[in-house]
Amino acid sequence: MELKAFIVEDNATIRENLIGALEELAAIKVLGWAEAENDARAWLTQPGATWDLAIVDLFLKQGSGLGILDALRGRRPGQRVVVLSNYATTDMRKRCSQLGADAVFDKSNEIDALIDYCMQQSHARA
């Protein structure tokens, strides 16, 4: 089953490469993206939002991924939020988990793990 995803990433090159990889390898349909916290919060929290997965970077053009995580604490059951960041330290992973992140992946060396996670989520819904 195809997961519907929303990407929060302010680096256009990373975002485009990530979208391509997710759509090709992990049965993901990217519904949209945002570069800033306010835009992401508005899209992800709108009434009737039908996304399955949000992939959130921590450092954005405006605001932060931590604010997005906080805003998504009341999301629908089954909606997953993962963090993809270059700043995936032990302390930051703990903080993200406290704010409701389902998983945290390091951009520099855990992209394959993110793809595997997405594939597992797709299979679990099938």
Coordinates of C-alpha atoms in Angstrom, one line a residue:
M1 CA 0.0 0.0 0.0
E2 CA 1.3 3.4 -0.9
L3 CA 1.9 5.8 2.0
K4 CA 1.0 9.5 1.6
A5 CA 3.8 11.6 2.9
F6 CA 4.6 15.3 3.6
I7 CA 8.3 16.4 3.6
V8 CA 9.6 19.3 5.8
E9 CA 13.0 20.1 4.4
D10 CA 14.5 23.5 3.4
N11 CA 17.4 22.3 1.3
A12 CA 15.9 21.9 -2.2
T13 CA 18.6 19.4 -3.4
I14 CA 18.1 17.2 -0.4
R15 CA 14.3 17.5 -0.6
E16 CA 14.3 16.6 -4.4
N17 CA 16.6 13.6 -3.9
L18 CA 14.7 12.4 -0.9
I19 CA 11.3 12.6 -2.7
G20 CA 12.8 10.7 -5.7
A21 CA 14.2 7.9 -3.5
L22 CA 11.1 7.6 -1.4
E23 CA 8.7 7.4 -4.4
E24 CA 11.0 5.0 -6.3
L25 CA 12.0 2.7 -3.5
A26 CA 9.5 2.8 -0.7
A27 CA 6.0 3.0 -2.1
I28 CA 5.6 6.6 -1.0
K29 CA 3.5 9.3 -2.6
V30 CA 4.6 12.7 -1.6
L31 CA 1.6 15.0 -1.3
G32 CA 3.6 18.1 -0.6
W33 CA 6.5 19.8 1.2
A34 CA 7.4 22.9 3.3
E35 CA 10.6 24.7 4.0
A36 CA 9.4 26.5 7.2
E37 CA 7.7 25.5 10.5
N38 CA 4.6 27.7 10.0
D39 CA 3.8 26.3 6.6
A40 CA 4.4 22.7 7.7
R41 CA 2.2 23.1 10.8
A42 CA -0.6 24.7 8.8
W43 CA -0.6 21.9 6.2
L44 CA -0.2 19.0 8.6
T45 CA -2.7 20.1 11.1
Q46 CA -5.5 21.2 8.8
P47 CA -8.9 19.5 9.5
G48 CA -9.2 16.3 7.5
A49 CA -5.5 16.0 6.6
T50 CA -5.0 12.6 5.1
W51 CA -1.3 12.1 5.3
D52 CA 0.3 8.9 6.7
L53 CA 3.9 10.0 7.2
A54 CA 5.6 13.3 7.9
I55 CA 9.4 13.5 7.5
V56 CA 10.7 16.5 9.3
D57 CA 14.1 18.2 9.4
L58 CA 15.1 20.0 12.6
F59 CA 16.7 23.1 11.2
L60 CA 14.5 25.1 8.8
K61 CA 14.4 28.4 7.1
Q62 CA 11.9 29.6 9.8
G63 CA 11.2 27.8 13.1
S64 CA 12.3 24.3 13.8
G65 CA 11.2 20.7 13.5
L66 CA 10.8 20.5 17.2
G67 CA 7.9 23.0 16.9
I68 CA 6.3 20.8 14.3
L69 CA 6.7 17.7 16.5
D70 CA 5.0 19.5 19.3
A71 CA 2.1 20.6 17.0
L72 CA 1.6 17.0 15.9
R73 CA 1.2 15.4 19.3
G74 CA -2.6 15.2 18.7
R75 CA -2.3 13.6 15.3
R76 CA -4.6 10.7 14.2
P77 CA -3.7 7.2 15.2
G78 CA -1.6 5.6 12.4
Q79 CA -0.1 8.9 11.3
R80 CA 3.7 8.6 11.7
V81 CA 6.2 11.4 12.2
V82 CA 10.0 10.8 11.7
V83 CA 12.9 13.2 12.0
L84 CA 15.6 13.3 9.3
S85 CA 18.4 15.5 10.4
N86 CA 22.2 16.1 10.4
Y87 CA 21.8 16.7 14.1
A88 CA 20.7 13.3 15.3
T89 CA 22.7 13.3 18.5
T90 CA 21.7 11.1 21.4
D91 CA 20.2 14.0 23.3
M92 CA 18.3 15.3 20.2
R93 CA 16.9 11.8 19.5
K94 CA 15.7 11.7 23.1
R95 CA 14.1 15.1 22.8
C96 CA 12.4 14.2 19.5
S97 CA 11.0 11.0 21.1
Q98 CA 9.7 13.0 24.0
L99 CA 7.9 15.3 21.5
G100 CA 6.3 12.3 19.8
A101 CA 8.6 11.4 17.0
D102 CA 8.2 7.7 15.9
A103 CA 11.8 7.5 14.7
V104 CA 14.9 9.7 14.2
F105 CA 17.3 9.2 11.3
D106 CA 20.7 10.8 10.6
K107 CA 20.9 12.3 7.1
S108 CA 24.5 11.5 6.7
N109 CA 24.4 7.7 7.3
E110 CA 20.8 6.5 8.0
I111 CA 19.0 7.1 4.7
D112 CA 18.8 3.4 4.0
A113 CA 17.3 2.9 7.5
L114 CA 14.7 5.6 6.7
I115 CA 13.8 3.8 3.4
D116 CA 13.5 0.5 5.3
Y117 CA 11.3 2.1 7.9
C118 CA 9.0 3.5 5.1
M119 CA 8.8 0.1 3.4
Q120 CA 7.9 -1.5 6.7
Q121 CA 5.1 1.1 7.3
S122 CA 3.8 0.5 3.8
H123 CA 3.7 -3.3 4.3
A124 CA 2.1 -2.9 7.7
R125 CA -0.8 -1.0 6.1
A126 CA -1.3 -3.5 3.3

